[in-house]
JSON list of C-alpha atoms in Angstrom, two decimals:
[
{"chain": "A", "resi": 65, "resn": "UNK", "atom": "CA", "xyz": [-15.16, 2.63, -16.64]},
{"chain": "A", "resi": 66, "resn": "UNK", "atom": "CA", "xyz": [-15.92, -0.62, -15.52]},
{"chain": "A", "resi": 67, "resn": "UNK", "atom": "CA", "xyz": [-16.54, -1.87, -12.41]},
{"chain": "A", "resi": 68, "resn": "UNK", "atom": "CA", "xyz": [-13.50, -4.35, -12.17]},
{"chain": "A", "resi": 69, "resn": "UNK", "atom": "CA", "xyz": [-10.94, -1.64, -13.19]},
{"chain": "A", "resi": 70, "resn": "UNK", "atom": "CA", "xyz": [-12.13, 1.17, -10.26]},
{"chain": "A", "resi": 71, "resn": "UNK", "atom": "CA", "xyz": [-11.68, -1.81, -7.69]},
{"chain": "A", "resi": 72, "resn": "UNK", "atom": "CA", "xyz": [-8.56, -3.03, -9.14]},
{"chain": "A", "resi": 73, "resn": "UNK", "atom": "CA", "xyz": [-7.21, 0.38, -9.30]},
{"chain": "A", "resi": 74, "resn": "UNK", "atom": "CA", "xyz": [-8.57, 0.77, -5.46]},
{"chain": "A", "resi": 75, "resn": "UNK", "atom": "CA", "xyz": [-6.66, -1.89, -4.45]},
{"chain": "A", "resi": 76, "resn": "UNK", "atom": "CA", "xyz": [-3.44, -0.93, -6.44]},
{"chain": "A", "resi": 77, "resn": "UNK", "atom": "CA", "xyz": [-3.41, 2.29, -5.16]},
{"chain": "A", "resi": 78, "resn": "UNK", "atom": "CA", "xyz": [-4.24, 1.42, -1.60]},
{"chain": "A", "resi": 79, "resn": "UNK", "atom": "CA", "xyz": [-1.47, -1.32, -1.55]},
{"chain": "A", "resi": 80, "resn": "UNK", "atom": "CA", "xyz": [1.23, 1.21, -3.15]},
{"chain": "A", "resi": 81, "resn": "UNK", "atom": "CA", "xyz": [0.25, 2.94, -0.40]},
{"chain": "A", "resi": 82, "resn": "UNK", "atom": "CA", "xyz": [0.74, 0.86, 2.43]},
{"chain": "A", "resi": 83, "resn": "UNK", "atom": "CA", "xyz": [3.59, 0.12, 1.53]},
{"chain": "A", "resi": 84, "resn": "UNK", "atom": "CA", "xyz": [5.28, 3.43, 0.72]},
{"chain": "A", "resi": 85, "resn": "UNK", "atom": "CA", "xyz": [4.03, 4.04, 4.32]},
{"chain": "A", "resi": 86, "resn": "UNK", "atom": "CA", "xyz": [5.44, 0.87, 5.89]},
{"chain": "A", "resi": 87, "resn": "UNK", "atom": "CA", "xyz": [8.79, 2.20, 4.24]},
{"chain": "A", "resi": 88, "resn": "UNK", "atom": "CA", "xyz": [8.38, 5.40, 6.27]},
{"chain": "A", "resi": 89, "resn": "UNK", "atom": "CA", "xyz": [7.42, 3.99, 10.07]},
{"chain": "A", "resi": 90, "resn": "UNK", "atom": "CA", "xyz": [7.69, 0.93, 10.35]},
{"chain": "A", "resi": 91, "resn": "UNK", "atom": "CA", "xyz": [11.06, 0.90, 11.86]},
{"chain": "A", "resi": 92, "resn": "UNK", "atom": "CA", "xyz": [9.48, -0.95, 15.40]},
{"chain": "A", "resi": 93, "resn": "UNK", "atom": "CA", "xyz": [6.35, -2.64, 16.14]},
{"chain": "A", "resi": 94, "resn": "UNK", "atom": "CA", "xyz": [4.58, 0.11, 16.66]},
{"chain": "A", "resi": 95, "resn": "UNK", "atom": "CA", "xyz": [5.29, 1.95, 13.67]},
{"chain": "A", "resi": 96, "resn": "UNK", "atom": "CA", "xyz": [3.70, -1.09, 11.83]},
{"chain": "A", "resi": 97, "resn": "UNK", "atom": "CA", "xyz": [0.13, -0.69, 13.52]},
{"chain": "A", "resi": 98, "resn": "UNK", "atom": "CA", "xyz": [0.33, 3.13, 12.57]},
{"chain": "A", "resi": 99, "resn": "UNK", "atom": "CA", "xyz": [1.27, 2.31, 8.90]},
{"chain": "A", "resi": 100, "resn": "UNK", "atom": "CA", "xyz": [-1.14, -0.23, 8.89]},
{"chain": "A", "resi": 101, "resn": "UNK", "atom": "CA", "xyz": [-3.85, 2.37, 10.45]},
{"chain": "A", "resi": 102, "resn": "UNK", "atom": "CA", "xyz": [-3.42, 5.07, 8.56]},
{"chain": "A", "resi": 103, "resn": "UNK", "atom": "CA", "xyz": [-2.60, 2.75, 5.06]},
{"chain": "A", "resi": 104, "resn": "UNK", "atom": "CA", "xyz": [-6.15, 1.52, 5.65]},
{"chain": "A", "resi": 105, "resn": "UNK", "atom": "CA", "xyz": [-8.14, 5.24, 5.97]},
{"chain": "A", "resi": 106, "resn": "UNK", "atom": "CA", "xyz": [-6.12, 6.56, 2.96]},
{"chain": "A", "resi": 107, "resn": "UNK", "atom": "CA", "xyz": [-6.61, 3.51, 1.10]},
{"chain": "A", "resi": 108, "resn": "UNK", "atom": "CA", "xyz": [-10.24, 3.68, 1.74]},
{"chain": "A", "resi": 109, "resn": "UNK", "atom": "CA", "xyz": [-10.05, 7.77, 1.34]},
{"chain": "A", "resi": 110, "resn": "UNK", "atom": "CA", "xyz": [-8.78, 7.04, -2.21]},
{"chain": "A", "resi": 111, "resn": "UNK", "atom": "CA", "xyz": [-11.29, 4.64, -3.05]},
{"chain": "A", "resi": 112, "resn": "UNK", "atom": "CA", "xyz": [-14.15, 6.46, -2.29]},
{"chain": "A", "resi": 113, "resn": "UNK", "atom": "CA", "xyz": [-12.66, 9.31, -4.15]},
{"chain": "A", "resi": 114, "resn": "UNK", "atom": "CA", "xyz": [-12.27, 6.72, -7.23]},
{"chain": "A", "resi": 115, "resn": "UNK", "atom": "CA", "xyz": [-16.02, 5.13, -6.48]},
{"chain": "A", "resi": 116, "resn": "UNK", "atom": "CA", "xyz": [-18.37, 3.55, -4.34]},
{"chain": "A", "resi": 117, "resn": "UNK", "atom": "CA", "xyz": [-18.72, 1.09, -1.64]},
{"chain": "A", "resi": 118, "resn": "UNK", "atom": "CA", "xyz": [-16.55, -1.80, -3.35]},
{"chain": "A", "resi": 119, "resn": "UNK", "atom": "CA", "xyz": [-14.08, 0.61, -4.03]},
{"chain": "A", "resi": 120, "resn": "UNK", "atom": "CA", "xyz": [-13.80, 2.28, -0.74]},
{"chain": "A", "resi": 121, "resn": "UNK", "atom": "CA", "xyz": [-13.03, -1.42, 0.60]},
{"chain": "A", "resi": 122, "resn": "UNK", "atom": "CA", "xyz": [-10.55, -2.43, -2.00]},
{"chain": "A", "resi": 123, "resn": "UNK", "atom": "CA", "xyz": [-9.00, 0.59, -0.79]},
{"chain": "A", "resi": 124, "resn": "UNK", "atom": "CA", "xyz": [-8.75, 0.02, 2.47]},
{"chain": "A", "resi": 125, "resn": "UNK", "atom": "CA", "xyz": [-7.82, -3.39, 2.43]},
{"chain": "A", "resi": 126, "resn": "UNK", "atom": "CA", "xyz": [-5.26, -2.60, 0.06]},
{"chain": "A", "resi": 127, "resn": "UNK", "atom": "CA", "xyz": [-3.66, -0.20, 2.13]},
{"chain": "A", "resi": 128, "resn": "UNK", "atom": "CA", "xyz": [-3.69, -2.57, 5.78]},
{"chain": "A", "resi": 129, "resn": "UNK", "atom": "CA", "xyz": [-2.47, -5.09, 3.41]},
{"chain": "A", "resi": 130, "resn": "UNK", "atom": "CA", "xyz": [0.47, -3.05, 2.18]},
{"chain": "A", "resi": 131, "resn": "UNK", "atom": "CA", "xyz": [1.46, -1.43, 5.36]},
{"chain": "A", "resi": 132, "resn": "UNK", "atom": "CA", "xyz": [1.11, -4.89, 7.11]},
{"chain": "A", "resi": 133, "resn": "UNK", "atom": "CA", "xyz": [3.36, -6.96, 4.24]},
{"chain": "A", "resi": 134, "resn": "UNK", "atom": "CA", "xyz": [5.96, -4.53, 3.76]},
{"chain": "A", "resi": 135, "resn": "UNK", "atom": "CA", "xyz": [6.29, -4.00, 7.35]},
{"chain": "A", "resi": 136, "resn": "UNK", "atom": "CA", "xyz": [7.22, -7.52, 7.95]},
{"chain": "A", "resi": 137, "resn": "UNK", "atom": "CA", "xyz": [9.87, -6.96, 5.25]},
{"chain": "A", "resi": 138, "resn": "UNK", "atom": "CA", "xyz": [11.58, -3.77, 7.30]},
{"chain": "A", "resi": 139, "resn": "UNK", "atom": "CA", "xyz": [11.26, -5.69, 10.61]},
{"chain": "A", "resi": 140, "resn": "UNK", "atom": "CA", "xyz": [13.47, -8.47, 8.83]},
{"chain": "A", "resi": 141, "resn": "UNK", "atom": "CA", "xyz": [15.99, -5.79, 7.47]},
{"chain": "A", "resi": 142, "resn": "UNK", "atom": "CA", "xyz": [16.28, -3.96, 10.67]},
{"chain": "A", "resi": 143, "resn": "UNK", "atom": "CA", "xyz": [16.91, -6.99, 12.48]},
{"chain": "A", "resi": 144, "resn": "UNK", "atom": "CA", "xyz": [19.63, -8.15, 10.15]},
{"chain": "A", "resi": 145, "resn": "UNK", "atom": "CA", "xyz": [21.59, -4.70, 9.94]},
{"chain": "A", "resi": 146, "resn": "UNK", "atom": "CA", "xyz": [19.88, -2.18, 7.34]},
{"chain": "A", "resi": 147, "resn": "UNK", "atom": "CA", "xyz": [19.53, 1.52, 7.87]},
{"chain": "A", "resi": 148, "resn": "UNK", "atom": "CA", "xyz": [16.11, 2.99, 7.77]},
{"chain": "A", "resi": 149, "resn": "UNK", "atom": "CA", "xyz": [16.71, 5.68, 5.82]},
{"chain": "A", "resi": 150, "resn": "UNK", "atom": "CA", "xyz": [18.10, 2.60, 3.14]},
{"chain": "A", "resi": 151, "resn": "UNK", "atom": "CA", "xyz": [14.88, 0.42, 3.78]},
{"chain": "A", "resi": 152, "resn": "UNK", "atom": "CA", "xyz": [12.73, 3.49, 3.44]},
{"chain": "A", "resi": 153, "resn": "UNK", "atom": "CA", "xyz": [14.35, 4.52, 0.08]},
{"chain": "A", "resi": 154, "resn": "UNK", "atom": "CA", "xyz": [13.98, 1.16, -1.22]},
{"chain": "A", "resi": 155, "resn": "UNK", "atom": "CA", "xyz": [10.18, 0.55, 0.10]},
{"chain": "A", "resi": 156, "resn": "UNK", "atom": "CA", "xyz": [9.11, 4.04, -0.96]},
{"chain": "A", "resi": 157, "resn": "UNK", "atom": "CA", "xyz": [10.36, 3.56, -4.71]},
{"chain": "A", "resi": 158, "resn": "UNK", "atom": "CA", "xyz": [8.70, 0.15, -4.55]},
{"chain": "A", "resi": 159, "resn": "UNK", "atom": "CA", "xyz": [5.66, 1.55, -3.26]},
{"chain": "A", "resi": 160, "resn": "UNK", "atom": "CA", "xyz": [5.94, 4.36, -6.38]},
{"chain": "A", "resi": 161, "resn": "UNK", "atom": "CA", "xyz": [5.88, 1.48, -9.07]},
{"chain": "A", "resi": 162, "resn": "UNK", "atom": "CA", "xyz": [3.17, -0.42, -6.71]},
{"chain": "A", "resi": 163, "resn": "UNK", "atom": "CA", "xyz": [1.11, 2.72, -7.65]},
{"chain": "A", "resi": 164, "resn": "UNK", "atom": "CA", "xyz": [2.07, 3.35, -11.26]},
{"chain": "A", "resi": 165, "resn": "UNK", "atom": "CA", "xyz": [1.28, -0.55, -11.68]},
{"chain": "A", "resi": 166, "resn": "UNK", "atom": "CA", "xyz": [-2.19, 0.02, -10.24]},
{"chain": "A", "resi": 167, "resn": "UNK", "atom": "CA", "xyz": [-3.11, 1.88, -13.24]},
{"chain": "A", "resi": 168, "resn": "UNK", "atom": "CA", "xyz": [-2.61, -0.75, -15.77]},
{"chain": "A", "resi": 169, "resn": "UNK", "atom": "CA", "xyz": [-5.96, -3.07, -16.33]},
{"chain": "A", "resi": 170, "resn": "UNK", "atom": "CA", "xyz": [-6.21, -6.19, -14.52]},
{"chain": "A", "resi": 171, "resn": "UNK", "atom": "CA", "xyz": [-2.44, -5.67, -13.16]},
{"chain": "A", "resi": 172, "resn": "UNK", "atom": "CA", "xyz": [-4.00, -3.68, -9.96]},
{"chain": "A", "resi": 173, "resn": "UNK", "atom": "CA", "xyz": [-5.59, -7.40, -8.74]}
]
């Protein structure tokens, strides 16, 4: 494969991953950081799983990226009257077609 498509998929993958994680904690402030945290190491897990050193990056900046974006989108919902179980259903299927995007060429930039 080609170098573009391992970091694309990297960064797909790391995203769909932040933000299925975002989904899941980041109902306060706090849960953010954490989903941003771990986002990042799983992100960066994956990538170095899928390649090298541009890879493990893409990764891991997909997956603070993610967790960081999509937790400013729960913050907003909590704040104006959604359920977290709601916001995490919605953010965790969003996060699943974040990941199944990642997978098509040139779609995972």
């Amino acid at each position: 494969m080609d170098p573009w498509y391992t970091i694309g998929l990297s960064l797909g993958l790391g995203l769909g991953i932040g933000v299925v994680l975002a989904g899941l904690l980041a109902a306060n402030r706090l849960g953010v950081g954490v989903a941003a945290v771990v986002g990042a190491a799983i992100g960066a897990v994956v990538g170095l799983g899928i390649g090298e050193t541009a890879e493990t990056v893409a990764g891991g900046v997909g997956g603070l990226v993610g967790a960081l974006a999509a937790g400013a989108v729960v913050q907003g919902a909590m704040r104006r009257g959604a359920t977290r179980l709601g916001v995490a259903a919605y953010l965790g299927a969003a996060g699943v077609l974040v990941l199944l995007l990642a997978f098509v060429p040139v779609v995972g930039y």
